[in-house]
Amino acid sequence: MHLALDEVLGQEVAAGRRAPTLRFWEWSTPAIIIGCFQSLMNEVDSEAAAQLGVEVVRRITGGGAMFVEPGSAVTYSLYAPAELVQGMDFAESYAFLDDWVLKALNSLGIAAFYKPLNDITSAQGKIGGAAQKRFAGGAVLHHVTMAYDMDASKMLQVLRIGREKLSDKGTTSAAKRVDPLRSQTGLPREAVIARMKETFTTLHGGTPGTITPEEFAAAEQRIADKFSTAQWLRHVP
């Protein structure tokens, strides 16, 4: 549903039927979300994922694989007209679109900074990564997943990544947790999200909104036609 909504809402903004939107995701089950161009076989241990009840899905943006569990991550999507990043290359647009996040994290005492091409990091290690898609109709989708408190041991079982990847995320042992937001703020995840919303609206405005029944219906159709299909998941084997 989240991945289908990314496509639907991005296209709605491109068509001018929806205003620019910031959406925070909430995860109800464990999942691996691989990038549009990633090899499923290279990134995911499908047998381990099945045994641990971790769903594997593919998104429409590039970038690397994400492992999430309920309450373990802060994930958001920004849907905006393409004019917002006109004339910028991808590196410039990543820095521009994540600037408000850095301000929010800085206000919580995290000395976060942008690391090209698409990382949000600190001296203690990586906090999160971004990915983008630019729709032909004239919109940009920019989304980020940041680790709040993740089970690094389980992540190692389901993702085919080396220990250097975990080290980059701020942990040196598979027995530890990847928890930059929790350990560096000491705040509940909900408080981090609240500060992010507050910072965004202070800088750029905005009012609370909802996803319409028509948008949900369109997303349900995309799930059936695309995002739940083996053809989409395995289009890069």
Short mmCIF file of C-alpha atoms in Angstrom, two decimals:
data_model
loop_
_atom_site.label_atom_id
_atom_site.label_comp_id
_atom_site.label_asym_id
_atom_site.label_seq_id
_atom_site.Cartn_x
_atom_site.Cartn_y
_atom_site.Cartn_z
CA MET A 1 0.00 0.00 0.00
CA HIS A 2 2.77 2.47 0.87
CA LEU A 3 4.57 1.83 -2.42
CA ALA A 4 1.37 2.09 -4.43
CA LEU A 5 0.48 5.33 -2.67
CA ASP A 6 3.89 6.75 -3.59
CA GLU A 7 3.09 6.19 -7.25
CA VAL A 8 -0.51 7.40 -7.05
CA LEU A 9 0.17 10.53 -5.01
CA GLY A 10 3.19 11.44 -7.12
CA GLN A 11 1.09 11.22 -10.25
CA GLU A 12 -1.75 13.18 -8.64
CA VAL A 13 0.65 16.02 -7.85
CA ALA A 14 2.03 15.84 -11.40
CA ALA A 15 -1.50 16.14 -12.77
CA GLY A 16 -2.29 19.12 -10.56
CA ARG A 17 -5.06 17.30 -8.70
CA ARG A 18 -3.18 17.25 -5.37
CA ALA A 19 -1.18 19.97 -3.66
CA PRO A 20 2.45 19.26 -2.73
CA THR A 21 2.34 16.75 0.12
CA LEU A 22 4.52 15.42 2.93
CA ARG A 23 3.46 11.94 4.10
CA PHE A 24 4.86 9.96 7.02
CA TRP A 25 4.68 6.18 6.75
CA GLU A 26 3.70 3.77 9.54
CA TRP A 27 4.74 0.13 9.25
CA SER A 28 2.34 -2.59 10.47
CA THR A 29 4.54 -5.59 9.64
CA PRO A 30 8.26 -6.33 9.06
CA ALA A 31 9.35 -5.70 5.49
CA ILE A 32 12.27 -5.41 3.11
CA ILE A 33 11.83 -2.75 0.44
CA ILE A 34 14.29 -3.07 -2.41
CA GLY A 35 15.08 -0.39 -4.97
CA CYS A 36 13.59 -0.44 -8.44
CA PHE A 37 16.85 -1.49 -10.09
CA GLN A 38 18.24 -3.87 -7.45
CA SER A 39 18.69 -7.60 -7.95
CA LEU A 40 16.33 -9.50 -5.65
CA MET A 41 18.71 -12.46 -5.42
CA ASN A 42 21.72 -10.31 -4.61
CA GLU A 43 20.00 -8.23 -1.94
CA VAL A 44 17.63 -10.57 -0.10
CA ASP A 45 17.86 -13.97 1.54
CA SER A 46 14.33 -14.92 0.55
CA GLU A 47 14.30 -18.15 2.57
CA ALA A 48 15.31 -16.38 5.78
CA ALA A 49 12.79 -13.61 5.11
CA ALA A 50 10.00 -16.15 4.70
CA GLN A 51 10.98 -17.97 7.90
CA LEU A 52 11.02 -14.73 9.88
CA GLY A 53 7.77 -13.42 8.41
CA VAL A 54 9.39 -10.51 6.59
CA GLU A 55 7.55 -9.39 3.45
CA VAL A 56 9.69 -8.45 0.46
CA VAL A 57 8.48 -5.69 -1.89
CA ARG A 58 9.96 -3.47 -4.60
CA ARG A 59 9.53 0.31 -4.80
CA ILE A 60 9.52 2.64 -7.82
CA THR A 61 12.59 4.63 -6.72
CA GLY A 62 16.23 3.62 -6.95
CA GLY A 63 18.62 3.35 -4.04
CA GLY A 64 19.37 0.51 -1.66
CA ALA A 65 17.39 -2.07 0.28
CA MET A 66 15.59 -1.06 3.48
CA PHE A 67 14.67 -3.33 6.39
CA VAL A 68 11.86 -2.05 8.62
CA GLU A 69 9.74 -3.27 11.49
CA PRO A 70 6.85 -1.55 13.29
CA GLY A 71 8.22 1.30 15.39
CA SER A 72 11.78 0.83 14.13
CA ALA A 73 12.05 3.55 11.49
CA VAL A 74 10.98 7.04 10.55
CA THR A 75 9.95 7.09 6.89
CA TYR A 76 8.47 9.93 4.90
CA SER A 77 7.66 10.81 1.30
CA LEU A 78 7.62 14.28 -0.23
CA TYR A 79 5.62 14.81 -3.43
CA ALA A 80 6.26 18.13 -5.17
CA PRO A 81 6.10 19.77 -8.59
CA ALA A 82 9.21 19.13 -10.67
CA GLU A 83 9.81 22.89 -10.85
CA LEU A 84 10.97 22.74 -7.24
CA VAL A 85 14.18 20.98 -8.30
CA GLN A 86 14.44 22.36 -11.81
CA GLY A 87 18.05 22.88 -12.85
CA MET A 88 19.40 20.74 -10.00
CA ASP A 89 21.24 17.47 -10.49
CA PHE A 90 20.33 14.58 -8.20
CA ALA A 91 22.99 15.38 -5.60
CA GLU A 92 21.87 19.00 -5.37
CA SER A 93 18.21 18.03 -5.12
CA TYR A 94 18.87 15.49 -2.37
CA ALA A 95 20.65 18.12 -0.28
CA PHE A 96 17.93 20.70 -0.97
CA LEU A 97 14.99 18.43 -0.19
CA ASP A 98 16.57 17.05 3.01
CA ASP A 99 17.67 20.42 4.43
CA TRP A 100 14.58 20.75 6.63
CA VAL A 101 15.26 17.29 8.09
CA LEU A 102 18.78 18.30 9.08
CA LYS A 103 17.36 21.38 10.81
CA ALA A 104 14.85 19.21 12.69
CA LEU A 105 17.51 16.73 13.79
CA ASN A 106 19.90 19.54 14.74
CA SER A 107 17.18 21.03 16.96
CA LEU A 108 17.02 17.67 18.77
CA GLY A 109 20.75 17.72 19.47
CA ILE A 110 21.87 15.49 16.59
CA ALA A 111 24.75 16.97 14.59
CA ALA A 112 23.32 15.53 11.38
CA PHE A 113 24.61 16.44 7.94
CA TYR A 114 24.11 15.49 4.30
CA LYS A 115 26.56 13.00 2.79
CA PRO A 116 26.45 12.67 -1.01
CA LEU A 117 24.87 11.06 -2.81
CA ASN A 118 21.83 10.35 -0.70
CA ASP A 119 22.66 9.81 2.99
CA ILE A 120 21.75 11.63 6.19
CA THR A 121 24.50 10.93 8.69
CA SER A 122 26.31 12.09 11.83
CA ALA A 123 29.69 11.54 13.43
CA GLN A 124 28.19 8.44 15.09
CA GLY A 125 27.26 6.88 11.76
CA LYS A 126 24.58 6.76 9.10
CA ILE A 127 21.06 7.79 10.13
CA GLY A 128 19.13 7.28 6.92
CA GLY A 129 19.08 7.21 3.14
CA ALA A 130 17.02 8.89 0.45
CA ALA A 131 15.69 7.85 -2.95
CA GLN A 132 13.92 9.73 -5.73
CA LYS A 133 11.74 9.38 -8.78
CA ARG A 134 10.92 12.13 -11.23
CA PHE A 135 7.58 11.55 -12.93
CA ALA A 136 7.22 12.30 -16.62
CA GLY A 137 4.09 14.31 -15.86
CA GLY A 138 6.03 16.90 -13.87
CA ALA A 139 6.51 15.86 -10.23
CA VAL A 140 9.30 14.61 -8.00
CA LEU A 141 8.94 11.92 -5.33
CA HIS A 142 11.60 12.12 -2.64
CA HIS A 143 11.53 9.73 0.29
CA VAL A 144 13.77 8.89 3.22
CA THR A 145 13.99 6.07 5.75
CA MET A 146 15.85 6.79 8.99
CA ALA A 147 16.69 4.16 11.61
CA TYR A 148 15.09 4.75 14.99
CA ASP A 149 15.74 1.36 16.62
CA MET A 150 16.31 -1.61 14.31
CA ASP A 151 17.18 -5.23 15.04
CA ALA A 152 20.61 -5.53 13.41
CA SER A 153 20.78 -9.29 13.96
CA LYS A 154 17.56 -9.88 12.04
CA MET A 155 18.64 -7.41 9.36
CA LEU A 156 21.82 -9.44 8.81
CA GLN A 157 19.77 -12.61 8.39
CA VAL A 158 17.44 -11.26 5.72
CA LEU A 159 19.69 -8.83 3.81
CA ARG A 160 22.82 -9.96 2.03
CA ILE A 161 24.96 -7.13 3.33
CA GLY A 162 28.39 -7.18 4.89
CA ARG A 163 29.38 -6.03 8.35
CA GLU A 164 30.84 -2.88 6.84
CA LYS A 165 27.26 -1.86 6.05
CA LEU A 166 26.30 -2.18 9.69
CA SER A 167 29.41 -0.33 10.75
CA ASP A 168 28.41 2.49 8.42
CA LYS A 169 25.04 2.64 10.14
CA GLY A 170 26.64 3.16 13.54
CA THR A 171 26.96 -0.33 15.02
CA THR A 172 29.94 -2.66 15.14
CA SER A 173 28.26 -5.92 16.10
CA ALA A 174 25.35 -7.86 14.68
CA ALA A 175 24.15 -8.34 18.26
CA LYS A 176 23.58 -4.60 18.63
CA ARG A 177 20.75 -2.49 17.31
CA VAL A 178 20.89 0.17 14.64
CA ASP A 179 19.46 3.01 16.69
CA PRO A 180 20.92 6.42 15.82
CA LEU A 181 17.71 8.40 16.41
CA ARG A 182 16.82 6.70 19.68
CA SER A 183 20.32 6.70 21.15
CA GLN A 184 21.23 10.21 20.01
CA THR A 185 18.00 11.89 21.14
CA GLY A 186 16.71 9.73 23.98
CA LEU A 187 13.24 10.62 22.71
CA PRO A 188 10.29 8.43 21.74
CA ARG A 189 9.92 7.94 18.00
CA GLU A 190 6.65 9.89 18.04
CA ALA A 191 8.44 12.91 19.49
CA VAL A 192 11.02 12.82 16.69
CA ILE A 193 8.26 12.75 14.07
CA ALA A 194 6.39 15.57 15.83
CA ARG A 195 9.51 17.76 15.73
CA MET A 196 9.99 16.97 12.04
CA LYS A 197 6.41 18.03 11.25
CA GLU A 198 6.79 21.16 13.35
CA THR A 199 10.04 22.10 11.61
CA PHE A 200 8.64 21.50 8.13
CA THR A 201 5.51 23.58 8.69
CA THR A 202 7.49 26.38 10.33
CA LEU A 203 9.81 26.58 7.33
CA HIS A 204 7.41 25.82 4.47
CA GLY A 205 3.85 26.02 5.77
CA GLY A 206 1.30 23.29 5.32
CA THR A 207 -1.87 22.01 6.94
CA PRO A 208 -2.95 18.51 8.02
CA GLY A 209 -4.40 16.52 5.13
CA THR A 210 -5.78 13.12 4.24
CA ILE A 211 -5.58 10.60 1.45
CA THR A 212 -8.88 10.55 -0.42
CA PRO A 213 -11.01 7.43 -0.92
CA GLU A 214 -10.34 7.73 -4.65
CA GLU A 215 -6.58 7.75 -4.07
CA PHE A 216 -6.83 4.71 -1.80
CA ALA A 217 -8.92 2.93 -4.44
CA ALA A 218 -6.36 3.76 -7.12
CA ALA A 219 -3.60 2.44 -4.86
CA GLU A 220 -5.50 -0.80 -4.25
CA GLN A 221 -5.72 -1.27 -8.01
CA ARG A 222 -1.97 -0.64 -8.38
CA ILE A 223 -1.33 -3.27 -5.70
CA ALA A 224 -3.36 -5.84 -7.61
CA ASP A 225 -1.92 -4.95 -11.01
CA LYS A 226 1.69 -4.28 -10.06
CA PHE A 227 3.10 -4.08 -6.55
CA SER A 228 1.87 -7.46 -5.27
CA THR A 229 2.86 -9.35 -8.41
CA ALA A 230 5.86 -11.65 -8.76
CA GLN A 231 6.53 -10.05 -12.15
CA TRP A 232 7.17 -6.66 -10.51
CA LEU A 233 9.13 -8.03 -7.57
CA ARG A 234 11.33 -10.21 -9.78
CA HIS A 235 11.77 -7.94 -12.80
CA VAL A 236 15.44 -7.82 -11.76
CA PRO A 237 15.95 -11.44 -10.60
#
